[in-house]
Amino acid sequence: MNIQREHRSIRHWSRQDRPREKMFDMGAASLTDSELLAILLRSGYKDGSAVDLARKLMEAADHKLSRLSTMGVKELKQFKGMGEAKALTVMAAMELGRRRRLAGYEEFPAISGSSDAFDLIAPVLEDLSHEEFWVLFLNRANRMIAKASVSRGGVSGTVADPKIIFKLALEHLACGVILCHNHPSGNVKPSNADKILTEKLKAAGHFLEIQVLDHLIIGGHAYFSFADEGLL
């Protein structure tokens, strides 16, 4: 690909290099992330094509779709050629990807360890820029029967109310719960407050005969498991 062609309109490129035609001829898997993104953007700006704009977005996201998915309208509109419509199109595509990932777990599989629980909750928590506290509710066979958000906070923390958690557990007739919350910083090390809350919830669960099976702290694509570390 030469520099002269790089700055020409995409319609003047050879068929094999035009994203839509390339996708039609060779399939979506043959396209780079930037090329797929360019199809969504549809047009570029005065001095660059849709592919140029897509590359700038991917560069700003460190070439990570997970980072791109955290960008809001305001941040996306900072790029030349990105209006509100394009920004919302990108955000909609990222949300569809997240929902597609969640759809694979709608049949409520059995949870045999922390990695299973992480796979279920990671699509919800891993890319958030604020803290949220979720609970997975399990039956006697350790099969998830429901999940719910019980608290939402800011960048520095969130507070989970034991009364809300166990009210929901009783409503779902759950025999066990797995606590889950994220650290937007990416540091999954539990704070003293995390440890105190876990002990408090464990004690409340013991009284109600609802076992706290684990507490996961999610940070990006990593997690900390209280159960795995012998803290439960």
PDB file of C-alpha atoms in Angstrom:
ATOM      1  CA  MET A   1       0.000   0.000   0.000  1.00  0.00           C
ATOM      2  CA  ASN A   2       1.675   3.235  -1.085  1.00  0.00           C
ATOM      3  CA  ILE A   3       1.429   6.683   0.494  1.00  0.00           C
ATOM      4  CA  GLN A   4      -0.214   8.274  -2.540  1.00  0.00           C
ATOM      5  CA  ARG A   5      -3.130   5.818  -2.479  1.00  0.00           C
ATOM      6  CA  GLU A   6      -3.382   6.147   1.291  1.00  0.00           C
ATOM      7  CA  HIS A   7      -4.784   9.682   1.004  1.00  0.00           C
ATOM      8  CA  ARG A   8      -7.143   8.989  -1.900  1.00  0.00           C
ATOM      9  CA  SER A   9     -10.824   8.274  -1.409  1.00  0.00           C
ATOM     10  CA  ILE A  10     -11.497   4.601  -0.637  1.00  0.00           C
ATOM     11  CA  ARG A  11     -13.588   4.272  -3.788  1.00  0.00           C
ATOM     12  CA  HIS A  12     -10.408   4.783  -5.805  1.00  0.00           C
ATOM     13  CA  TRP A  13      -8.574   1.953  -4.037  1.00  0.00           C
ATOM     14  CA  SER A  14      -8.222  -1.457  -5.633  1.00  0.00           C
ATOM     15  CA  ARG A  15     -11.112  -3.811  -4.816  1.00  0.00           C
ATOM     16  CA  GLN A  16      -8.950  -6.067  -2.647  1.00  0.00           C
ATOM     17  CA  ASP A  17      -8.099  -3.139  -0.356  1.00  0.00           C
ATOM     18  CA  ARG A  18     -11.578  -1.624   0.014  1.00  0.00           C
ATOM     19  CA  PRO A  19     -13.003  -2.870   3.363  1.00  0.00           C
ATOM     20  CA  ARG A  20     -16.557  -3.617   2.191  1.00  0.00           C
ATOM     21  CA  GLU A  21     -15.460  -5.425  -0.952  1.00  0.00           C
ATOM     22  CA  LYS A  22     -12.740  -7.265   0.947  1.00  0.00           C
ATOM     23  CA  MET A  23     -15.309  -8.437   3.479  1.00  0.00           C
ATOM     24  CA  PHE A  24     -17.681  -9.550   0.708  1.00  0.00           C
ATOM     25  CA  ASP A  25     -14.963 -11.434  -1.180  1.00  0.00           C
ATOM     26  CA  MET A  26     -12.944 -12.896   1.700  1.00  0.00           C
ATOM     27  CA  GLY A  27     -15.156 -12.794   4.789  1.00  0.00           C
ATOM     28  CA  ALA A  28     -15.158 -10.633   7.915  1.00  0.00           C
ATOM     29  CA  ALA A  29     -12.295 -12.570   9.517  1.00  0.00           C
ATOM     30  CA  SER A  30      -9.916 -11.327   6.816  1.00  0.00           C
ATOM     31  CA  LEU A  31     -10.321  -7.686   7.878  1.00  0.00           C
ATOM     32  CA  THR A  32      -8.269  -5.897  10.501  1.00  0.00           C
ATOM     33  CA  ASP A  33     -10.008  -4.206  13.435  1.00  0.00           C
ATOM     34  CA  SER A  34      -9.430  -0.853  11.739  1.00  0.00           C
ATOM     35  CA  GLU A  35     -11.003  -2.058   8.494  1.00  0.00           C
ATOM     36  CA  LEU A  36     -14.083  -3.379  10.304  1.00  0.00           C
ATOM     37  CA  LEU A  37     -14.348  -0.113  12.191  1.00  0.00           C
ATOM     38  CA  ALA A  38     -14.058   1.821   8.915  1.00  0.00           C
ATOM     39  CA  ILE A  39     -17.132   0.016   7.579  1.00  0.00           C
ATOM     40  CA  LEU A  40     -19.081   1.292  10.585  1.00  0.00           C
ATOM     41  CA  LEU A  41     -17.757   4.834  10.193  1.00  0.00           C
ATOM     42  CA  ARG A  42     -18.638   4.868   6.448  1.00  0.00           C
ATOM     43  CA  SER A  43     -16.739   8.107   5.758  1.00  0.00           C
ATOM     44  CA  GLY A  44     -13.584   9.850   6.858  1.00  0.00           C
ATOM     45  CA  TYR A  45     -12.658  13.527   6.890  1.00  0.00           C
ATOM     46  CA  LYS A  46     -11.180  16.077   4.492  1.00  0.00           C
ATOM     47  CA  ASP A  47      -7.595  14.800   4.659  1.00  0.00           C
ATOM     48  CA  GLY A  48      -8.208  11.138   5.410  1.00  0.00           C
ATOM     49  CA  SER A  49     -10.390   8.150   4.612  1.00  0.00           C
ATOM     50  CA  ALA A  50     -12.637   6.164   6.930  1.00  0.00           C
ATOM     51  CA  VAL A  51      -9.751   3.708   7.321  1.00  0.00           C
ATOM     52  CA  ASP A  52      -7.440   6.557   8.368  1.00  0.00           C
ATOM     53  CA  LEU A  53      -9.970   7.684  10.961  1.00  0.00           C
ATOM     54  CA  ALA A  54     -10.451   4.117  12.187  1.00  0.00           C
ATOM     55  CA  ARG A  55      -6.694   3.704  12.589  1.00  0.00           C
ATOM     56  CA  LYS A  56      -6.496   6.886  14.656  1.00  0.00           C
ATOM     57  CA  LEU A  57      -9.216   5.570  16.942  1.00  0.00           C
ATOM     58  CA  MET A  58      -7.486   2.208  17.349  1.00  0.00           C
ATOM     59  CA  GLU A  59      -4.139   3.891  18.024  1.00  0.00           C
ATOM     60  CA  ALA A  60      -5.746   6.027  20.734  1.00  0.00           C
ATOM     61  CA  ALA A  61      -7.192   2.827  22.225  1.00  0.00           C
ATOM     62  CA  ASP A  62      -3.744   1.147  22.203  1.00  0.00           C
ATOM     63  CA  HIS A  63      -5.132  -1.173  19.507  1.00  0.00           C
ATOM     64  CA  LYS A  64      -7.429  -2.780  22.096  1.00  0.00           C
ATOM     65  CA  LEU A  65     -11.150  -3.150  21.476  1.00  0.00           C
ATOM     66  CA  SER A  66     -11.639  -3.372  25.239  1.00  0.00           C
ATOM     67  CA  ARG A  67     -10.242   0.157  25.564  1.00  0.00           C
ATOM     68  CA  LEU A  68     -12.294   1.414  22.624  1.00  0.00           C
ATOM     69  CA  SER A  69     -15.433   0.068  24.301  1.00  0.00           C
ATOM     70  CA  THR A  70     -14.875   2.389  27.279  1.00  0.00           C
ATOM     71  CA  MET A  71     -14.858   5.554  25.157  1.00  0.00           C
ATOM     72  CA  GLY A  72     -17.985   7.688  25.366  1.00  0.00           C
ATOM     73  CA  VAL A  73     -19.442  10.215  22.940  1.00  0.00           C
ATOM     74  CA  LYS A  74     -17.427  13.109  24.341  1.00  0.00           C
ATOM     75  CA  GLU A  75     -14.101  11.300  24.009  1.00  0.00           C
ATOM     76  CA  LEU A  76     -14.842   9.935  20.540  1.00  0.00           C
ATOM     77  CA  LYS A  77     -15.929  13.326  19.217  1.00  0.00           C
ATOM     78  CA  GLN A  78     -12.481  14.735  19.995  1.00  0.00           C
ATOM     79  CA  PHE A  79     -11.186  13.043  16.830  1.00  0.00           C
ATOM     80  CA  LYS A  80     -11.371  14.994  13.595  1.00  0.00           C
ATOM     81  CA  GLY A  81     -14.144  13.564  11.454  1.00  0.00           C
ATOM     82  CA  MET A  82     -16.023  11.996  14.388  1.00  0.00           C
ATOM     83  CA  GLY A  83     -19.488  13.446  14.874  1.00  0.00           C
ATOM     84  CA  GLU A  84     -22.170  12.324  17.278  1.00  0.00           C
ATOM     85  CA  ALA A  85     -23.693   9.851  14.803  1.00  0.00           C
ATOM     86  CA  LYS A  86     -20.366   8.076  14.213  1.00  0.00           C
ATOM     87  CA  ALA A  87     -19.592   8.044  17.938  1.00  0.00           C
ATOM     88  CA  LEU A  88     -22.951   6.467  18.744  1.00  0.00           C
ATOM     89  CA  THR A  89     -22.477   3.906  15.952  1.00  0.00           C
ATOM     90  CA  VAL A  90     -19.150   2.811  17.446  1.00  0.00           C
ATOM     91  CA  MET A  91     -20.648   2.632  20.946  1.00  0.00           C
ATOM     92  CA  ALA A  92     -23.604   0.600  19.654  1.00  0.00           C
ATOM     93  CA  ALA A  93     -21.250  -1.895  17.990  1.00  0.00           C
ATOM     94  CA  MET A  94     -19.255  -2.279  21.210  1.00  0.00           C
ATOM     95  CA  GLU A  95     -22.460  -2.860  23.183  1.00  0.00           C
ATOM     96  CA  LEU A  96     -23.648  -5.490  20.700  1.00  0.00           C
ATOM     97  CA  GLY A  97     -20.337  -7.298  21.116  1.00  0.00           C
ATOM     98  CA  ARG A  98     -20.738  -7.243  24.889  1.00  0.00           C
ATOM     99  CA  ARG A  99     -24.293  -8.569  24.649  1.00  0.00           C
ATOM    100  CA  ARG A 100     -23.235 -11.287  22.219  1.00  0.00           C
ATOM    101  CA  ARG A 101     -20.670 -12.442  24.734  1.00  0.00           C
ATOM    102  CA  LEU A 102     -23.270 -12.481  27.502  1.00  0.00           C
ATOM    103  CA  ALA A 103     -25.769 -14.392  25.359  1.00  0.00           C
ATOM    104  CA  GLY A 104     -23.672 -17.545  25.562  1.00  0.00           C
ATOM    105  CA  TYR A 105     -24.413 -17.813  29.278  1.00  0.00           C
ATOM    106  CA  GLU A 106     -28.184 -17.449  29.228  1.00  0.00           C
ATOM    107  CA  GLU A 107     -28.742 -21.125  30.039  1.00  0.00           C
ATOM    108  CA  PHE A 108     -27.211 -20.663  33.494  1.00  0.00           C
ATOM    109  CA  PRO A 109     -24.366 -23.206  33.596  1.00  0.00           C
ATOM    110  CA  ALA A 110     -22.964 -24.873  36.669  1.00  0.00           C
ATOM    111  CA  ILE A 111     -20.104 -23.028  38.356  1.00  0.00           C
ATOM    112  CA  SER A 112     -17.285 -25.323  39.426  1.00  0.00           C
ATOM    113  CA  GLY A 113     -14.666 -22.697  40.257  1.00  0.00           C
ATOM    114  CA  SER A 114     -13.654 -19.064  40.194  1.00  0.00           C
ATOM    115  CA  SER A 115     -12.823 -19.116  36.479  1.00  0.00           C
ATOM    116  CA  ASP A 116     -16.407 -20.135  35.634  1.00  0.00           C
ATOM    117  CA  ALA A 117     -17.770 -17.278  37.725  1.00  0.00           C
ATOM    118  CA  PHE A 118     -15.302 -14.864  36.126  1.00  0.00           C
ATOM    119  CA  ASP A 119     -16.384 -15.919  32.624  1.00  0.00           C
ATOM    120  CA  LEU A 120     -19.994 -15.150  33.568  1.00  0.00           C
ATOM    121  CA  ILE A 121     -19.458 -11.723  35.109  1.00  0.00           C
ATOM    122  CA  ALA A 122     -16.425 -10.379  33.218  1.00  0.00           C
ATOM    123  CA  PRO A 123     -18.445  -9.131  30.213  1.00  0.00           C
ATOM    124  CA  VAL A 124     -20.428  -6.960  32.634  1.00  0.00           C
ATOM    125  CA  LEU A 125     -17.608  -5.545  34.753  1.00  0.00           C
ATOM    126  CA  GLU A 126     -14.233  -5.688  33.010  1.00  0.00           C
ATOM    127  CA  ASP A 127     -14.476  -2.496  30.924  1.00  0.00           C
ATOM    128  CA  LEU A 128     -16.361  -0.213  33.324  1.00  0.00           C
ATOM    129  CA  SER A 129     -14.882   3.142  34.360  1.00  0.00           C
ATOM    130  CA  HIS A 130     -16.782   3.096  37.672  1.00  0.00           C
ATOM    131  CA  GLU A 131     -17.317   0.465  40.370  1.00  0.00           C
ATOM    132  CA  GLU A 132     -20.317  -1.838  40.384  1.00  0.00           C
ATOM    133  CA  PHE A 133     -21.196  -4.662  42.785  1.00  0.00           C
ATOM    134  CA  TRP A 134     -22.988  -7.707  41.381  1.00  0.00           C
ATOM    135  CA  VAL A 135     -24.128 -10.985  42.911  1.00  0.00           C
ATOM    136  CA  LEU A 136     -24.515 -14.387  41.263  1.00  0.00           C
ATOM    137  CA  PHE A 137     -27.236 -16.526  42.869  1.00  0.00           C
ATOM    138  CA  LEU A 138     -26.771 -20.306  42.802  1.00  0.00           C
ATOM    139  CA  ASN A 139     -28.938 -23.340  43.558  1.00  0.00           C
ATOM    140  CA  ARG A 140     -27.821 -26.480  45.395  1.00  0.00           C
ATOM    141  CA  ALA A 141     -26.185 -27.841  42.237  1.00  0.00           C
ATOM    142  CA  ASN A 142     -24.048 -24.674  42.018  1.00  0.00           C
ATOM    143  CA  ARG A 143     -25.963 -23.703  38.903  1.00  0.00           C
ATOM    144  CA  MET A 144     -26.527 -19.980  38.482  1.00  0.00           C
ATOM    145  CA  ILE A 145     -30.224 -19.148  38.649  1.00  0.00           C
ATOM    146  CA  ALA A 146     -29.929 -15.335  38.513  1.00  0.00           C
ATOM    147  CA  LYS A 147     -27.547 -12.415  38.706  1.00  0.00           C
ATOM    148  CA  ALA A 148     -28.180  -8.861  39.858  1.00  0.00           C
ATOM    149  CA  SER A 149     -26.519  -5.494  40.294  1.00  0.00           C
ATOM    150  CA  VAL A 150     -26.820  -4.377  43.919  1.00  0.00           C
ATOM    151  CA  SER A 151     -24.691  -1.239  43.940  1.00  0.00           C
ATOM    152  CA  ARG A 152     -23.083   1.295  41.645  1.00  0.00           C
ATOM    153  CA  GLY A 153     -20.480   3.837  42.680  1.00  0.00           C
ATOM    154  CA  GLY A 154     -17.758   6.091  41.367  1.00  0.00           C
ATOM    155  CA  VAL A 155     -14.153   5.520  40.379  1.00  0.00           C
ATOM    156  CA  SER A 156     -12.989   4.990  43.959  1.00  0.00           C
ATOM    157  CA  GLY A 157     -15.602   2.646  45.338  1.00  0.00           C
ATOM    158  CA  THR A 158     -19.119   1.353  45.893  1.00  0.00           C
ATOM    159  CA  VAL A 159     -21.012   0.136  48.948  1.00  0.00           C
ATOM    160  CA  ALA A 160     -22.974  -3.115  48.971  1.00  0.00           C
ATOM    161  CA  ASP A 161     -25.892  -3.436  51.401  1.00  0.00           C
ATOM    162  CA  PRO A 162     -26.149  -6.918  52.973  1.00  0.00           C
ATOM    163  CA  LYS A 163     -29.915  -6.471  53.420  1.00  0.00           C
ATOM    164  CA  ILE A 164     -30.410  -6.006  49.673  1.00  0.00           C
ATOM    165  CA  ILE A 165     -28.122  -8.915  48.787  1.00  0.00           C
ATOM    166  CA  PHE A 166     -29.813 -11.457  51.034  1.00  0.00           C
ATOM    167  CA  LYS A 167     -33.325 -10.176  50.306  1.00  0.00           C
ATOM    168  CA  LEU A 168     -32.650 -10.995  46.651  1.00  0.00           C
ATOM    169  CA  ALA A 169     -31.082 -14.329  47.596  1.00  0.00           C
ATOM    170  CA  LEU A 170     -34.205 -15.313  49.539  1.00  0.00           C
ATOM    171  CA  GLU A 171     -36.476 -14.185  46.700  1.00  0.00           C
ATOM    172  CA  HIS A 172     -34.532 -16.388  44.268  1.00  0.00           C
ATOM    173  CA  LEU A 173     -34.456 -19.287  46.774  1.00  0.00           C
ATOM    174  CA  ALA A 174     -30.683 -19.316  46.363  1.00  0.00           C
ATOM    175  CA  CYS A 175     -28.520 -21.684  48.360  1.00  0.00           C
ATOM    176  CA  GLY A 176     -25.296 -19.817  47.642  1.00  0.00           C
ATOM    177  CA  VAL A 177     -24.019 -16.508  46.345  1.00  0.00           C
ATOM    178  CA  ILE A 178     -20.871 -15.309  44.627  1.00  0.00           C
ATOM    179  CA  LEU A 179     -20.009 -11.667  45.236  1.00  0.00           C
ATOM    180  CA  CYS A 180     -18.432  -9.740  42.363  1.00  0.00           C
ATOM    181  CA  HIS A 181     -17.210  -6.194  41.989  1.00  0.00           C
ATOM    182  CA  ASN A 182     -14.691  -4.386  39.828  1.00  0.00           C
ATOM    183  CA  HIS A 183     -11.713  -2.117  40.444  1.00  0.00           C
ATOM    184  CA  PRO A 184     -11.565   0.378  37.534  1.00  0.00           C
ATOM    185  CA  SER A 185      -7.871   0.935  38.287  1.00  0.00           C
ATOM    186  CA  GLY A 186      -7.117  -2.622  37.179  1.00  0.00           C
ATOM    187  CA  ASN A 187      -5.527  -3.464  40.539  1.00  0.00           C
ATOM    188  CA  VAL A 188      -7.344  -6.556  41.799  1.00  0.00           C
ATOM    189  CA  LYS A 189      -5.744  -6.604  45.257  1.00  0.00           C
ATOM    190  CA  PRO A 190      -8.531  -6.505  47.876  1.00  0.00           C
ATOM    191  CA  SER A 191      -8.689  -3.484  50.159  1.00  0.00           C
ATOM    192  CA  ASN A 192      -9.295  -3.748  53.895  1.00  0.00           C
ATOM    193  CA  ALA A 193     -12.849  -2.587  53.223  1.00  0.00           C
ATOM    194  CA  ASP A 194     -13.280  -5.461  50.739  1.00  0.00           C
ATOM    195  CA  LYS A 195     -12.089  -7.957  53.346  1.00  0.00           C
ATOM    196  CA  ILE A 196     -14.327  -6.539  56.080  1.00  0.00           C
ATOM    197  CA  LEU A 197     -17.379  -6.560  53.808  1.00  0.00           C
ATOM    198  CA  THR A 198     -16.699 -10.152  52.759  1.00  0.00           C
ATOM    199  CA  GLU A 199     -16.516 -11.307  56.381  1.00  0.00           C
ATOM    200  CA  LYS A 200     -19.695  -9.389  57.192  1.00  0.00           C
ATOM    201  CA  LEU A 201     -21.582 -10.985  54.311  1.00  0.00           C
ATOM    202  CA  LYS A 202     -20.186 -14.423  55.113  1.00  0.00           C
ATOM    203  CA  ALA A 203     -21.517 -14.134  58.678  1.00  0.00           C
ATOM    204  CA  ALA A 204     -24.928 -12.944  57.499  1.00  0.00           C
ATOM    205  CA  GLY A 205     -25.109 -15.772  54.987  1.00  0.00           C
ATOM    206  CA  HIS A 206     -24.224 -18.343  57.642  1.00  0.00           C
ATOM    207  CA  PHE A 207     -27.143 -17.141  59.789  1.00  0.00           C
ATOM    208  CA  LEU A 208     -29.543 -17.478  56.819  1.00  0.00           C
ATOM    209  CA  GLU A 209     -27.997 -20.756  55.612  1.00  0.00           C
ATOM    210  CA  ILE A 210     -26.977 -19.103  52.350  1.00  0.00           C
ATOM    211  CA  GLN A 211     -23.300 -19.750  51.691  1.00  0.00           C
ATOM    212  CA  VAL A 212     -21.002 -17.032  50.387  1.00  0.00           C
ATOM    213  CA  LEU A 213     -19.029 -19.214  47.981  1.00  0.00           C
ATOM    214  CA  ASP A 214     -16.599 -16.607  46.660  1.00  0.00           C
ATOM    215  CA  HIS A 215     -15.909 -12.915  46.203  1.00  0.00           C
ATOM    216  CA  LEU A 216     -14.317 -11.917  42.908  1.00  0.00           C
ATOM    217  CA  ILE A 217     -12.584  -8.606  42.303  1.00  0.00           C
ATOM    218  CA  ILE A 218     -12.386  -7.865  38.569  1.00  0.00           C
ATOM    219  CA  GLY A 219      -9.727  -5.612  37.066  1.00  0.00           C
ATOM    220  CA  GLY A 220      -9.684  -5.591  33.282  1.00  0.00           C
ATOM    221  CA  HIS A 221      -9.088  -9.191  32.191  1.00  0.00           C
ATOM    222  CA  ALA A 222      -7.688 -10.266  35.581  1.00  0.00           C
ATOM    223  CA  TYR A 223      -9.410 -11.194  38.814  1.00  0.00           C
ATOM    224  CA  PHE A 224      -8.808 -11.993  42.487  1.00  0.00           C
ATOM    225  CA  SER A 225     -10.728 -14.834  44.127  1.00  0.00           C
ATOM    226  CA  PHE A 226     -11.199 -14.843  47.916  1.00  0.00           C
ATOM    227  CA  ALA A 227     -11.972 -18.575  47.761  1.00  0.00           C
ATOM    228  CA  ASP A 228      -8.858 -19.430  45.748  1.00  0.00           C
ATOM    229  CA  GLU A 229      -6.703 -17.458  48.178  1.00  0.00           C
ATOM    230  CA  GLY A 230      -8.199 -19.184  51.234  1.00  0.00           C
ATOM    231  CA  LEU A 231      -9.897 -16.037  52.526  1.00  0.00           C
ATOM    232  CA  LEU A 232     -13.356 -17.587  52.878  1.00  0.00           C
TER     233      LEU A 232
END
